[in-house]
mmCIF file of C-alpha atoms and ligand atoms in Angstrom:
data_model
loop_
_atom_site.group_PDB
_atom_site.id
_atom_site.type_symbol
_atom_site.label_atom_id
_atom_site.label_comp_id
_atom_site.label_asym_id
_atom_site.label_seq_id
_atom_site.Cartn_x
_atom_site.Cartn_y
_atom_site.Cartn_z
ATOM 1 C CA UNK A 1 -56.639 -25.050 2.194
ATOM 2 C CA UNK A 2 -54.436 -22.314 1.541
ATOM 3 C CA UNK A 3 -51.089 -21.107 0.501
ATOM 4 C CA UNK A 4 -47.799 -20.811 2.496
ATOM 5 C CA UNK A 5 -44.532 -18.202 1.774
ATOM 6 C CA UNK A 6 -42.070 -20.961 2.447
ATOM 7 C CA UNK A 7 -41.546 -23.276 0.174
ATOM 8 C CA UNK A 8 -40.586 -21.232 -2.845
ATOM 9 C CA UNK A 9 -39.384 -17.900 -1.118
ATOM 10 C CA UNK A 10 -38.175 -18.935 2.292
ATOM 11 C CA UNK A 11 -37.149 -15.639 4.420
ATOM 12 C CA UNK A 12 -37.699 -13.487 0.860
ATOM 13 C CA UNK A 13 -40.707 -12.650 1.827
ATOM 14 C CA UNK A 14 -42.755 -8.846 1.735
ATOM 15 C CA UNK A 15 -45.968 -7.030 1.150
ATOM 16 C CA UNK A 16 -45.741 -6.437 -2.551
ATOM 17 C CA UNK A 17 -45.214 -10.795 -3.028
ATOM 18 C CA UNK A 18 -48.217 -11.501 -0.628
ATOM 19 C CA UNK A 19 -50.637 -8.642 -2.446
ATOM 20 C CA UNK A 20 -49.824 -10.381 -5.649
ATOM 21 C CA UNK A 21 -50.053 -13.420 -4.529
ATOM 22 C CA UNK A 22 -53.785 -12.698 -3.432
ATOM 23 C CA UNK A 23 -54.881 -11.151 -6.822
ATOM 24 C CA UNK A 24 -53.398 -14.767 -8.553
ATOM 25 C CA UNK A 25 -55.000 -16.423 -6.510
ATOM 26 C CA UNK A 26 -58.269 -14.972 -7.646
ATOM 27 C CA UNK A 27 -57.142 -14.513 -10.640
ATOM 28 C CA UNK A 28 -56.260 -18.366 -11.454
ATOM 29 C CA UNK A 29 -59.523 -19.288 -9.869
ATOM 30 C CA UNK A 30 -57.318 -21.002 -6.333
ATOM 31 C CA UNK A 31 -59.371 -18.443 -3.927
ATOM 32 C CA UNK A 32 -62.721 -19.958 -5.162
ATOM 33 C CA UNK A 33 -61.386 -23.910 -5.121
ATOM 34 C CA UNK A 34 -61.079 -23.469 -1.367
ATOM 35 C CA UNK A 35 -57.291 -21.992 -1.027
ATOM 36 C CA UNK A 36 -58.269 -19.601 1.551
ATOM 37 C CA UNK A 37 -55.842 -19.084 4.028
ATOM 38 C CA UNK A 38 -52.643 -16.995 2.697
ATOM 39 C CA UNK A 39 -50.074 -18.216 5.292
ATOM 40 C CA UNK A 40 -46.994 -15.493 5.972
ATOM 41 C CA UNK A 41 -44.238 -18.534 7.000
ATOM 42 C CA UNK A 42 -41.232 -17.516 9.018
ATOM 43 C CA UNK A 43 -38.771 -13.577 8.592
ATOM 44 C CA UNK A 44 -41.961 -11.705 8.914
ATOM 45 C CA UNK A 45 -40.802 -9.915 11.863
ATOM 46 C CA UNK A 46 -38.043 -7.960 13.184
ATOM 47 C CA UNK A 47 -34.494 -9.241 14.907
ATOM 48 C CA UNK A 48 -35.674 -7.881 18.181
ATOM 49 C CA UNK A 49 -39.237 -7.086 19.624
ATOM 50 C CA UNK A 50 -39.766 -4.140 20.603
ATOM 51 C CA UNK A 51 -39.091 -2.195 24.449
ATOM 52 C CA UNK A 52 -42.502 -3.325 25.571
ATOM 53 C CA UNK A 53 -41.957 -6.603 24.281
ATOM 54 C CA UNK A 54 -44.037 -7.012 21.203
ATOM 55 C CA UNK A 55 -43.463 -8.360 18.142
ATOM 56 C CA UNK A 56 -43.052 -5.859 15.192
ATOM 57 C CA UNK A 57 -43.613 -6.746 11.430
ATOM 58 C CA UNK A 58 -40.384 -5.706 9.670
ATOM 59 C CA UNK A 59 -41.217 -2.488 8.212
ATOM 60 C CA UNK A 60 -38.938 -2.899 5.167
ATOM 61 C CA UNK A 61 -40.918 -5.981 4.033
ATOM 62 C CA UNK A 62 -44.158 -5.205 5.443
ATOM 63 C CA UNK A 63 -44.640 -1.077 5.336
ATOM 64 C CA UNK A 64 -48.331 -0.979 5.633
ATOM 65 C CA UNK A 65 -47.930 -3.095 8.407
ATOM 66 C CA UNK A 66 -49.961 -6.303 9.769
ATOM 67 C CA UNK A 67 -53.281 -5.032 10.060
ATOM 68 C CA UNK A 68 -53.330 -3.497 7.205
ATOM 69 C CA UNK A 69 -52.477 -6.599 5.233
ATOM 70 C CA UNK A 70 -54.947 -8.882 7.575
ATOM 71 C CA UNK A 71 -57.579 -6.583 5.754
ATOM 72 C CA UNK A 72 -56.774 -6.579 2.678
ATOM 73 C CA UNK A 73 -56.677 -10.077 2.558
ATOM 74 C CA UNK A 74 -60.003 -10.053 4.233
ATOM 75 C CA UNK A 75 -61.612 -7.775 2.068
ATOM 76 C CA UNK A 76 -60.308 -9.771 -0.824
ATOM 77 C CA UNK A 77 -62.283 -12.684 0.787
ATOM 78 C CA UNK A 78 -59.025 -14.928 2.052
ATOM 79 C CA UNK A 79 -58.102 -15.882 5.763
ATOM 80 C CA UNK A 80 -54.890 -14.624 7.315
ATOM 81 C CA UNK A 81 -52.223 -16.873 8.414
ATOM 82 C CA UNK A 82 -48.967 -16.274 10.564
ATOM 83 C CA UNK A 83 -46.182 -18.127 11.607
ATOM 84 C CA UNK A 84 -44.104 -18.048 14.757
ATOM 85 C CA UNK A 85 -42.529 -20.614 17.163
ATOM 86 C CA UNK A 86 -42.787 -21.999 20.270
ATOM 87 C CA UNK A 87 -38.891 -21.351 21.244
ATOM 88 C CA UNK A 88 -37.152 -19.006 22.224
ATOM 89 C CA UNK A 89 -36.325 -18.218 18.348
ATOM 90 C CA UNK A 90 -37.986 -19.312 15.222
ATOM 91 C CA UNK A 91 -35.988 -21.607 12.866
ATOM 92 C CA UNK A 92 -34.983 -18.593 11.059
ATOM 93 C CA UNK A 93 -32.988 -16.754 14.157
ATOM 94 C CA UNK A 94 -36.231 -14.429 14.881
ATOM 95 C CA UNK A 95 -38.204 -13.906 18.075
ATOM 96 C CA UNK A 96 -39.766 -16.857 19.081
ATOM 97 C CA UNK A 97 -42.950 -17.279 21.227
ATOM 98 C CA UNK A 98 -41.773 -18.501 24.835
ATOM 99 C CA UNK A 99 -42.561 -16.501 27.391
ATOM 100 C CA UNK A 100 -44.884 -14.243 25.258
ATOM 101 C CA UNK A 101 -47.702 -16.338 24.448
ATOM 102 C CA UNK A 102 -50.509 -14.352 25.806
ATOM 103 C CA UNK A 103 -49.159 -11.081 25.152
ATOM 104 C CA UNK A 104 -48.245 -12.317 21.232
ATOM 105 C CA UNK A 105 -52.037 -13.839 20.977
ATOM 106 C CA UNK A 106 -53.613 -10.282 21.557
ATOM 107 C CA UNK A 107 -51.116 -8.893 18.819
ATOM 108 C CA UNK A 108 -52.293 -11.465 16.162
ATOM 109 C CA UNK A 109 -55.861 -10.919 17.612
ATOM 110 C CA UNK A 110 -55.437 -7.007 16.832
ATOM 111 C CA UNK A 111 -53.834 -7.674 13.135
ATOM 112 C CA UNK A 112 -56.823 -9.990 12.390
ATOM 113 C CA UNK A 113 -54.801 -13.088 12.099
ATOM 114 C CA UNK A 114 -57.182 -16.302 11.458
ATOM 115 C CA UNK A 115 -54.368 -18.876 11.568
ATOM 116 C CA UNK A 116 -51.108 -19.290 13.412
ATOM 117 C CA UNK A 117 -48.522 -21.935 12.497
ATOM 118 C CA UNK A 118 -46.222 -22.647 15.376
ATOM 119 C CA UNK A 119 -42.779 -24.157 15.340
ATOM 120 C CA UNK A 120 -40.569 -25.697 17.097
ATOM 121 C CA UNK A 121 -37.023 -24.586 16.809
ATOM 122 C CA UNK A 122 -35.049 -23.460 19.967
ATOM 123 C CA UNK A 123 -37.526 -25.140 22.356
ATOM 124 C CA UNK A 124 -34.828 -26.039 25.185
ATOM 125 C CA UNK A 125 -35.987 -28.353 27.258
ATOM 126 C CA UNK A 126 -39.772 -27.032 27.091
ATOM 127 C CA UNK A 127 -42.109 -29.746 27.196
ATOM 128 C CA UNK A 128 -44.135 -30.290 24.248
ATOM 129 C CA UNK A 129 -47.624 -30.667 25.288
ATOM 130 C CA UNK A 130 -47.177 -28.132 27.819
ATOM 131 C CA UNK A 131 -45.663 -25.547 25.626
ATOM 132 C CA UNK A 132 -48.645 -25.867 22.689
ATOM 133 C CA UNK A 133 -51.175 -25.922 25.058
ATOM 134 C CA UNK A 134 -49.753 -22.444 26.440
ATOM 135 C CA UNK A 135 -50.119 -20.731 23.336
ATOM 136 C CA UNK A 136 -53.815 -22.957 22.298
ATOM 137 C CA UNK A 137 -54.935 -20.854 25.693
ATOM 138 C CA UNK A 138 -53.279 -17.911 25.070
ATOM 139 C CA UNK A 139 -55.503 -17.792 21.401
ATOM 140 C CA UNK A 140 -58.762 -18.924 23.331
ATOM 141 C CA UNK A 141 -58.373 -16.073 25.499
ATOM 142 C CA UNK A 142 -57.451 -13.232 22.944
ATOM 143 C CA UNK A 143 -60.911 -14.107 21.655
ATOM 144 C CA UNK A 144 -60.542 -14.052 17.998
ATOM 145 C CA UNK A 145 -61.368 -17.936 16.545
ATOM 146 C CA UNK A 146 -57.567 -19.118 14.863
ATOM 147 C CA UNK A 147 -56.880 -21.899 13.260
ATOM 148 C CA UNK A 148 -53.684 -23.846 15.377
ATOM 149 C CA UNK A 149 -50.748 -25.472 13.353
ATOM 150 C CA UNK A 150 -48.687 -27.733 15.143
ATOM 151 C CA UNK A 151 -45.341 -27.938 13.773
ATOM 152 C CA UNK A 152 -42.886 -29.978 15.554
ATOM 153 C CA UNK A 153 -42.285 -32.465 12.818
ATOM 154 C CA UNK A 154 -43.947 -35.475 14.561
ATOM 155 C CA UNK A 155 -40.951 -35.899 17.169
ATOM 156 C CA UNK A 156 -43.360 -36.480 20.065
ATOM 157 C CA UNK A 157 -46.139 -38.163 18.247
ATOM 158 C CA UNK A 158 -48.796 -35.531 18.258
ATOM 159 C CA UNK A 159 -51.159 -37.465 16.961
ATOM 160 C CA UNK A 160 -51.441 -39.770 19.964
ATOM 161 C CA UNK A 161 -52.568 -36.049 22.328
ATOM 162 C CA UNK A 162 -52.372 -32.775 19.658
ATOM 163 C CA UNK A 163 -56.493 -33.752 19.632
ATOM 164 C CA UNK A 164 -57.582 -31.010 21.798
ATOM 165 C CA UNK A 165 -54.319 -29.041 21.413
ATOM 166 C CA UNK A 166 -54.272 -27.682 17.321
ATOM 167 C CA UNK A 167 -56.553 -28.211 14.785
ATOM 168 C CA UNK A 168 -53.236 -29.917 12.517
ATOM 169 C CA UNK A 169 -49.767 -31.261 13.344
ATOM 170 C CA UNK A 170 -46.615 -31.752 11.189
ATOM 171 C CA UNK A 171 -46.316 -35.207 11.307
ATOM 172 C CA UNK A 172 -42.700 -34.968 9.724
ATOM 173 C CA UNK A 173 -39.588 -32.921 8.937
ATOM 174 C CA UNK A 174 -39.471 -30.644 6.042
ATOM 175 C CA UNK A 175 -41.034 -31.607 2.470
ATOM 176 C CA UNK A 176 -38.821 -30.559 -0.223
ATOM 177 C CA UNK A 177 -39.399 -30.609 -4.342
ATOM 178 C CA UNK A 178 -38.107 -34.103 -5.323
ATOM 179 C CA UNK A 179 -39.694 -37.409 -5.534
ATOM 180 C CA UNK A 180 -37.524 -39.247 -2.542
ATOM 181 C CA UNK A 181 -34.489 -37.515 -2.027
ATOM 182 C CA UNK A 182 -32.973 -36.586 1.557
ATOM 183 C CA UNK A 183 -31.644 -34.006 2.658
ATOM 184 C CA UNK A 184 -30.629 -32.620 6.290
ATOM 185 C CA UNK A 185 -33.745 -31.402 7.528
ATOM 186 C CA UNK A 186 -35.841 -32.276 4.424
ATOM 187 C CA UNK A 187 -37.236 -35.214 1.949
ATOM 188 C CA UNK A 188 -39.131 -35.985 -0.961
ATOM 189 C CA UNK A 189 -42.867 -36.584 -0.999
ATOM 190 C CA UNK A 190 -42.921 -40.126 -1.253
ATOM 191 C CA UNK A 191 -40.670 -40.485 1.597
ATOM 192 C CA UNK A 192 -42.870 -38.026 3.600
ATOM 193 C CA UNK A 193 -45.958 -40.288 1.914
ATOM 194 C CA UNK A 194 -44.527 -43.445 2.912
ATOM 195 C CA UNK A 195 -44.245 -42.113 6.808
ATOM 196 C CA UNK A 196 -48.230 -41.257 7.112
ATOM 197 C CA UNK A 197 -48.902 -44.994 6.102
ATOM 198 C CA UNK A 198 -50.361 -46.302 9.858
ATOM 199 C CA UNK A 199 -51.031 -42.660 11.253
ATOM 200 C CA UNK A 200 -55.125 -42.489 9.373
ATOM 201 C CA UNK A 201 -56.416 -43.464 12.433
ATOM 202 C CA UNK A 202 -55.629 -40.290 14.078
ATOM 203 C CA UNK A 203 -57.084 -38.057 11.754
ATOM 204 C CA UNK A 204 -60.722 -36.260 11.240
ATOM 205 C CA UNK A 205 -62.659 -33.637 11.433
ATOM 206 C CA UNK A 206 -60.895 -30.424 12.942
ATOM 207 C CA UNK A 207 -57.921 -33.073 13.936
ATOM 208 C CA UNK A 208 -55.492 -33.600 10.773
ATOM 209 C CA UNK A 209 -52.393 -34.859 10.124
ATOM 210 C CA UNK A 210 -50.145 -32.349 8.209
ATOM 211 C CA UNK A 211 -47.554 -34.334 6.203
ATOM 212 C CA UNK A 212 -46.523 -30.283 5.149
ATOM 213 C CA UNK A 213 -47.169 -28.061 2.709
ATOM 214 C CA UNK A 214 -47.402 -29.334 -1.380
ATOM 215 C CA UNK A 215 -44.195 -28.882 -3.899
ATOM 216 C CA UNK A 216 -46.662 -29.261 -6.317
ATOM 217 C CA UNK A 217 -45.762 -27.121 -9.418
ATOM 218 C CA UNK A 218 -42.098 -26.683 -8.213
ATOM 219 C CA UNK A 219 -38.681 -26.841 -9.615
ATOM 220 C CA UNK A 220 -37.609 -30.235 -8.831
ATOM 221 C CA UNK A 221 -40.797 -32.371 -9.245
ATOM 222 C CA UNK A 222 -42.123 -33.392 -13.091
ATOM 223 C CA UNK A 223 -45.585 -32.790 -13.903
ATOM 224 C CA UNK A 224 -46.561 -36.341 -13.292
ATOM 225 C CA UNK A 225 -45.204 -36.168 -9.718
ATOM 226 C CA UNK A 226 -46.955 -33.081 -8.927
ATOM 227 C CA UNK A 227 -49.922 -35.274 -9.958
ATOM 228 C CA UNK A 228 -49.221 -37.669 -8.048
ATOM 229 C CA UNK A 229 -48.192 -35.967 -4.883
ATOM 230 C CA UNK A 230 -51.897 -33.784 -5.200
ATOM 231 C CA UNK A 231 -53.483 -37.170 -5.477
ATOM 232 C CA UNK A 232 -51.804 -38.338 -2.782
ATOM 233 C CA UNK A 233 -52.234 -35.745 -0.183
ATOM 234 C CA UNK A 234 -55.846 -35.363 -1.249
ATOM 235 C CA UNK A 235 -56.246 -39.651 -0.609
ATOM 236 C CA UNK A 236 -54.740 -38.250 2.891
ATOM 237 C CA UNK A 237 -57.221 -35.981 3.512
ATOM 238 C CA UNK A 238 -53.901 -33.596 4.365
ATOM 239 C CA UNK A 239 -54.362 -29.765 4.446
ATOM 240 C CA UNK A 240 -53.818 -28.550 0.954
ATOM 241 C CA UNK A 241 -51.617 -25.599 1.523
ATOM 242 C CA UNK A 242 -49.924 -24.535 -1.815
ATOM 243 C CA UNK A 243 -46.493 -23.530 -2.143
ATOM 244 C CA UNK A 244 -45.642 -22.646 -5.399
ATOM 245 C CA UNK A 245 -44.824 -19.099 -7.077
ATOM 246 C CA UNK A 246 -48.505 -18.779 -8.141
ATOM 247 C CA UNK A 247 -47.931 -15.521 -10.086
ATOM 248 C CA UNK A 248 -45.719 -17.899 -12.542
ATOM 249 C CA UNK A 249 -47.218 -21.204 -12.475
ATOM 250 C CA UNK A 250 -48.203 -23.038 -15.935
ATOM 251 C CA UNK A 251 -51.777 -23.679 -16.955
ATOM 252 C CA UNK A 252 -51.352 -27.429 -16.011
ATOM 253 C CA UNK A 253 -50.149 -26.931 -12.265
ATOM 254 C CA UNK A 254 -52.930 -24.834 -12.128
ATOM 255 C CA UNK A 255 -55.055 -27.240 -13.216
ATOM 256 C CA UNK A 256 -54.218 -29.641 -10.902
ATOM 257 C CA UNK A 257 -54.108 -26.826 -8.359
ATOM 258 C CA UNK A 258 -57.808 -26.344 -9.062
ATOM 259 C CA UNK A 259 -59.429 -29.360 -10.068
ATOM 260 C CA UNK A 260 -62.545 -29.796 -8.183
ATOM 261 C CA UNK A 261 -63.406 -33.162 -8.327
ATOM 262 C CA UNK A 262 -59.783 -34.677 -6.997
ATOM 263 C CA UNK A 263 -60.029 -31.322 -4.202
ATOM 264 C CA UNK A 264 -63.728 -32.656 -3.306
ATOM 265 C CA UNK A 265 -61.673 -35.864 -2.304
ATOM 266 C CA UNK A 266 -59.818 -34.305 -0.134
ATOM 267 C CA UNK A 267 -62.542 -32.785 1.350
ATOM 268 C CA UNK A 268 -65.218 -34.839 1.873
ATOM 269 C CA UNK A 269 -67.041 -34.617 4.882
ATOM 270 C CA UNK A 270 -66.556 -37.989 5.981
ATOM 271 C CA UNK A 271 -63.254 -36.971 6.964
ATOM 272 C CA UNK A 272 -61.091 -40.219 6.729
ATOM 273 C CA UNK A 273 -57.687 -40.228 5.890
ATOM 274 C CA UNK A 274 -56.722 -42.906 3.221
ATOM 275 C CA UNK A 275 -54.551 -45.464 3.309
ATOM 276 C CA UNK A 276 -51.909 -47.784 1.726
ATOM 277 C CA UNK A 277 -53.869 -51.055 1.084
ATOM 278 C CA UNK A 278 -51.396 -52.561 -1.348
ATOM 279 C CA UNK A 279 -47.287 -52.076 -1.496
ATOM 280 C CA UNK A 280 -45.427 -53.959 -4.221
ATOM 281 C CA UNK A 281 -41.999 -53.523 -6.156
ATOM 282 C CA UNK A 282 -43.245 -50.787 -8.480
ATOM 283 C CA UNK A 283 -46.755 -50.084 -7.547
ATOM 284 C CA UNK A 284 -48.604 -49.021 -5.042
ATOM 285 C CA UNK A 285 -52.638 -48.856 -4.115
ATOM 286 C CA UNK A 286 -53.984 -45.792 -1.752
ATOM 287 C CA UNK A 287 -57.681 -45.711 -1.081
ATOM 288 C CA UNK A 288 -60.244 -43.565 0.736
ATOM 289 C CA UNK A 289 -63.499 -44.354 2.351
ATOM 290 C CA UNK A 290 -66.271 -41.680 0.890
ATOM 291 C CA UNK A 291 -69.034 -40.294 2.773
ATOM 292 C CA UNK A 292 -71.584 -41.660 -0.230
ATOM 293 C CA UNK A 293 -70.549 -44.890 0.174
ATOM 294 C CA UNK A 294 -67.910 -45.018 -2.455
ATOM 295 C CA UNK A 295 -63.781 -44.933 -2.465
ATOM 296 C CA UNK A 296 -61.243 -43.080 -4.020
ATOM 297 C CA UNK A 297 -58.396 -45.454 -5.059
ATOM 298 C CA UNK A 298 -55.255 -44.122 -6.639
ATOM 299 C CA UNK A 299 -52.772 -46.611 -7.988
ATOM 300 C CA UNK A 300 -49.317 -45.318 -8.118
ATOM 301 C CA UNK A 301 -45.944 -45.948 -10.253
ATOM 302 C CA UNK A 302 -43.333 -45.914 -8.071
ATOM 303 C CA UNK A 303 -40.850 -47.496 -10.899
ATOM 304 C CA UNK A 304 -38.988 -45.459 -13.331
ATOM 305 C CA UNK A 305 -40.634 -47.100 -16.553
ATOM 306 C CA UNK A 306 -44.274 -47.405 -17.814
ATOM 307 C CA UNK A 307 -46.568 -49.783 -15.906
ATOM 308 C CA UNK A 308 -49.142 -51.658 -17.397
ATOM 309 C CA UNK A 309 -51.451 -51.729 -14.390
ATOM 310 C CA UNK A 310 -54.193 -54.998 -14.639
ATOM 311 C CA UNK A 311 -57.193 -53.963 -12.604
ATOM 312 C CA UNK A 312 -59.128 -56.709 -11.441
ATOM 313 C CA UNK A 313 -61.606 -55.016 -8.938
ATOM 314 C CA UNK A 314 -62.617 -58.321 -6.770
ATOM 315 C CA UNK A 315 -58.970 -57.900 -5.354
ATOM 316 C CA UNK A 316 -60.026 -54.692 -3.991
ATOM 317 C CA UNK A 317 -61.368 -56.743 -0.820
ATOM 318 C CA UNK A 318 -62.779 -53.529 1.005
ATOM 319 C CA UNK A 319 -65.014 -53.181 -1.864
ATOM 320 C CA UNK A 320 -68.713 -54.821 -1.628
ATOM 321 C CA UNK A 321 -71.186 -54.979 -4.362
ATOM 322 C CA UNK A 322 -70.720 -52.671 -7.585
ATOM 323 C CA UNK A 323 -69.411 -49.407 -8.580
ATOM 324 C CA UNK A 324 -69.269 -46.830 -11.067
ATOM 325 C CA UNK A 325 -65.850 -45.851 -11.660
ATOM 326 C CA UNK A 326 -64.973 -42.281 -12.314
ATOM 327 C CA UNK A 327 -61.589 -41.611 -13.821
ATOM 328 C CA UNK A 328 -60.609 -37.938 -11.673
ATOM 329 C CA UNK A 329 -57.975 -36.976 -14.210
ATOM 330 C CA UNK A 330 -58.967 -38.011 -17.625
ATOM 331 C CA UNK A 331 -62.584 -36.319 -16.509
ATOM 332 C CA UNK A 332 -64.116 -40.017 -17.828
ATOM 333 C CA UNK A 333 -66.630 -42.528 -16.885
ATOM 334 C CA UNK A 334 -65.255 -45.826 -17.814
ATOM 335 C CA UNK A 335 -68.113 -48.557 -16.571
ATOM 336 C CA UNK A 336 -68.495 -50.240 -13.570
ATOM 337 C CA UNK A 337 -66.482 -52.589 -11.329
ATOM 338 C CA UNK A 338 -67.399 -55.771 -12.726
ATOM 339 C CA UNK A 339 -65.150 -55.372 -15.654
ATOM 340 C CA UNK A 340 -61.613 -55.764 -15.800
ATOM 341 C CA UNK A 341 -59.271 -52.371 -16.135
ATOM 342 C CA UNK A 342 -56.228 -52.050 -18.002
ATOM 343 C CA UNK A 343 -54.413 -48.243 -18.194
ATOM 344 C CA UNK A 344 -50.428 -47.243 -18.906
ATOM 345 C CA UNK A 345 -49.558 -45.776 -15.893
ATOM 346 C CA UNK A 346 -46.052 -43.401 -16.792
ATOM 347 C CA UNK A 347 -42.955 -43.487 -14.164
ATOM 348 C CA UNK A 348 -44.006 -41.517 -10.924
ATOM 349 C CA UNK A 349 -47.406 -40.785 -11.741
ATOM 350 C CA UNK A 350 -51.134 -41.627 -10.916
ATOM 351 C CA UNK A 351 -54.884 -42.813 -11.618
ATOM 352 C CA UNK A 352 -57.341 -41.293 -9.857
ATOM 353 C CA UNK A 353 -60.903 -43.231 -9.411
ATOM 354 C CA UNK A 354 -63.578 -42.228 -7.512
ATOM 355 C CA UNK A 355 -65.899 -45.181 -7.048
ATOM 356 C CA UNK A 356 -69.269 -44.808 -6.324
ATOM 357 C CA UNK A 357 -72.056 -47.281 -5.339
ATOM 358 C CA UNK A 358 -74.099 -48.794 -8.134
ATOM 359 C CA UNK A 359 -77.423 -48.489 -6.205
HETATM 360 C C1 LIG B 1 -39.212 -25.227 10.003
HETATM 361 C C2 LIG B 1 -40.603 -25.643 9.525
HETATM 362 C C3 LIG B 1 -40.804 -25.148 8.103
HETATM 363 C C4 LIG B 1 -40.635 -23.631 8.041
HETATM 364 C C5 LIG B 1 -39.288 -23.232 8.606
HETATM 365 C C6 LIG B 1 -39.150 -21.726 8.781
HETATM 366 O O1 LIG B 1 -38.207 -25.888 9.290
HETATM 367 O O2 LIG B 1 -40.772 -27.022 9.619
HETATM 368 O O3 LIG B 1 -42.073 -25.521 7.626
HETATM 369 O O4 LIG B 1 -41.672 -23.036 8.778
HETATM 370 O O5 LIG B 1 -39.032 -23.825 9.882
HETATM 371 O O6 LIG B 1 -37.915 -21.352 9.305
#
């Protein structure tokens, strides 16, 4: 869990945004829901590297320089998190990673860096598992634990061998703040939702699929789809990295930002992804197998009007025996499986449940 620069400020990125960043994270109460890692995405660097070949923070952005940021962050109890990629240049036009990968794996080692995310722009011809296992031995041998963050958008299936290679892989293109729009090199969450429906068995502890970082709180979503993408990428078990302007965000995205109980679904130790286990015109069921026993089953609008959503939980055929349902958002208990349900479910947004065994 974290947050990343690049959804809201793209190559706008510089010291002064990150330190504030940090403090509103604390500040909001993200740092102690688990948002740990602060994530500097892509145009953190120079044009060029430097004679000797290294990689130099741009000092116009980033005066104090890397280390100095890596400890601040540290001493304000978050993780640090770089990008680069495994090209020749990032997406952004800026010095890639081939060619350098041992030599740029000491660097992040001597900044403090806990977490690299690693593109895939400009790659040539470069063979994919090759090329991330490079830099995956190029961090073991620099020394300094990092978390690995495969991102080449799922074009080679990474989920069938990224295992062993990265702790996460992009399992798409870009995410961007709409509901299911497309765009050249991005889509809306639902479409990006709709892709990860098959890919659960892949997934688990220290091995996750990344369907990208949330939109939740931005522009272009409505507060009941930044519900409802939350709930969704928590039923996914997906890495929860933020990537909103958290300075400016309302009390309600950071509500959902925060809450603990939906967060402790995406968390749970089990560490199954969910899955779709119902798809009709409309309305849509995702569920997720607990580590008590018990589910998490989110029923979705996907229709532009109200839905009047009839609950009968013997439908629910991976159930067995009885439950106490939990409602996540409304923060009620409302009985146990053996009764009917009936809720108003608005255009685009969720219930949450959290089932758990009647024992
Ligand atoms: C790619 C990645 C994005 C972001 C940009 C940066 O598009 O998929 O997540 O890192 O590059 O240029």
């Amino acid at each position: 869990m974290g947050w990343n620069t690049w959804n809201t400020f793209g190559t706008k990125i510089n010291e002064k945004l990150i330190k504030e960043t940090a403090e509103a994270m604390i500040a909001s109460g993200m740092r102690d829901a688990g948002y740990k890692y602060i994530v500097l995405d892509d145009a953190w660097m120079t044009r060029k590297r430097d004679p000797n070949g290294n990689l130099i923070a741009d000092p116009r952005k980033f005066p104090s320089g890397m280390k100095a940021l890596g400890d601040f962050l540290h001493e304000k109890g978050f993780k640090f998190g770089i990008y680069n990629c495994a090209g020749t240049k990032t997406c952004a036009g800026y010095p890639g990673g081939r060619g350098h990968e041992y030599q740029d794996a000491r660097t992040y080692a001597s900044w403090g860096v806990d977490y690299l995310k690693y593109d895939w722009c400009n790659h040539g011809t470069a063979d994919p598992q090759e090329t991330y296992k490079t830099m995956r031995d190029a961090l073991h041998a620099a020394g300094r634990p990092v978390v690995f963050s495969l991102c080449e958008w799922g074009n080679n299936k990474p989920w069938e061998w990224a295992q062993d290679v990265g702790h996460l892989w992009r399992t798409t293109g870009d995410i961007s703040d709409c509901w299911d729009c497309k765009k050249k090199y991005s889509m809306g969450f639902k479409i990006i939702l709709d892709s990860q429906a098959g890919l659960e068995e892949y997934a688990g502890p220290d091995h996750w699929n990344d369907p990208d970082m949330m939109e939740v709180g931005n522009r272009g979503l409505t507060l009941a789809e930044s519900r409802a993408h939350f709930s969704l990428w928590c039923i996914l078990a997906a890495p929860l990295m933020a990537g909103n302007d958290v300075r400016k965000m309302s009390d309600e995205v950071r509500d959902i930002l925060t809450d603990k109980e939906v967060i402790a679904i995406d968390q749970d130790p089990l560490g199954r992804q969910g899955y779709r286990f119902m798809e009709h015109p409309g309305k849509e069921i995702w569920v997720k197998e607990l580590s008590d026993g018990g589910w998490a089953v989110c029923f979705l609008n996907t229709g532009d009007d109200v839905l009047t959503m009839r609950i009968n939980w013997l439908h629910l055929s991976f159930l067995s025996g009885t439950y106490e349902i939990r409602d996540l958002w409304q923060k009620k208990d409302i009985g146990t499986t053996k009764n009917n349900f009936t809720a108003d479910i608005a255009s685009h947004d969720v219930l949450l449940f959290k089932l758990t065994p009647v024992k």
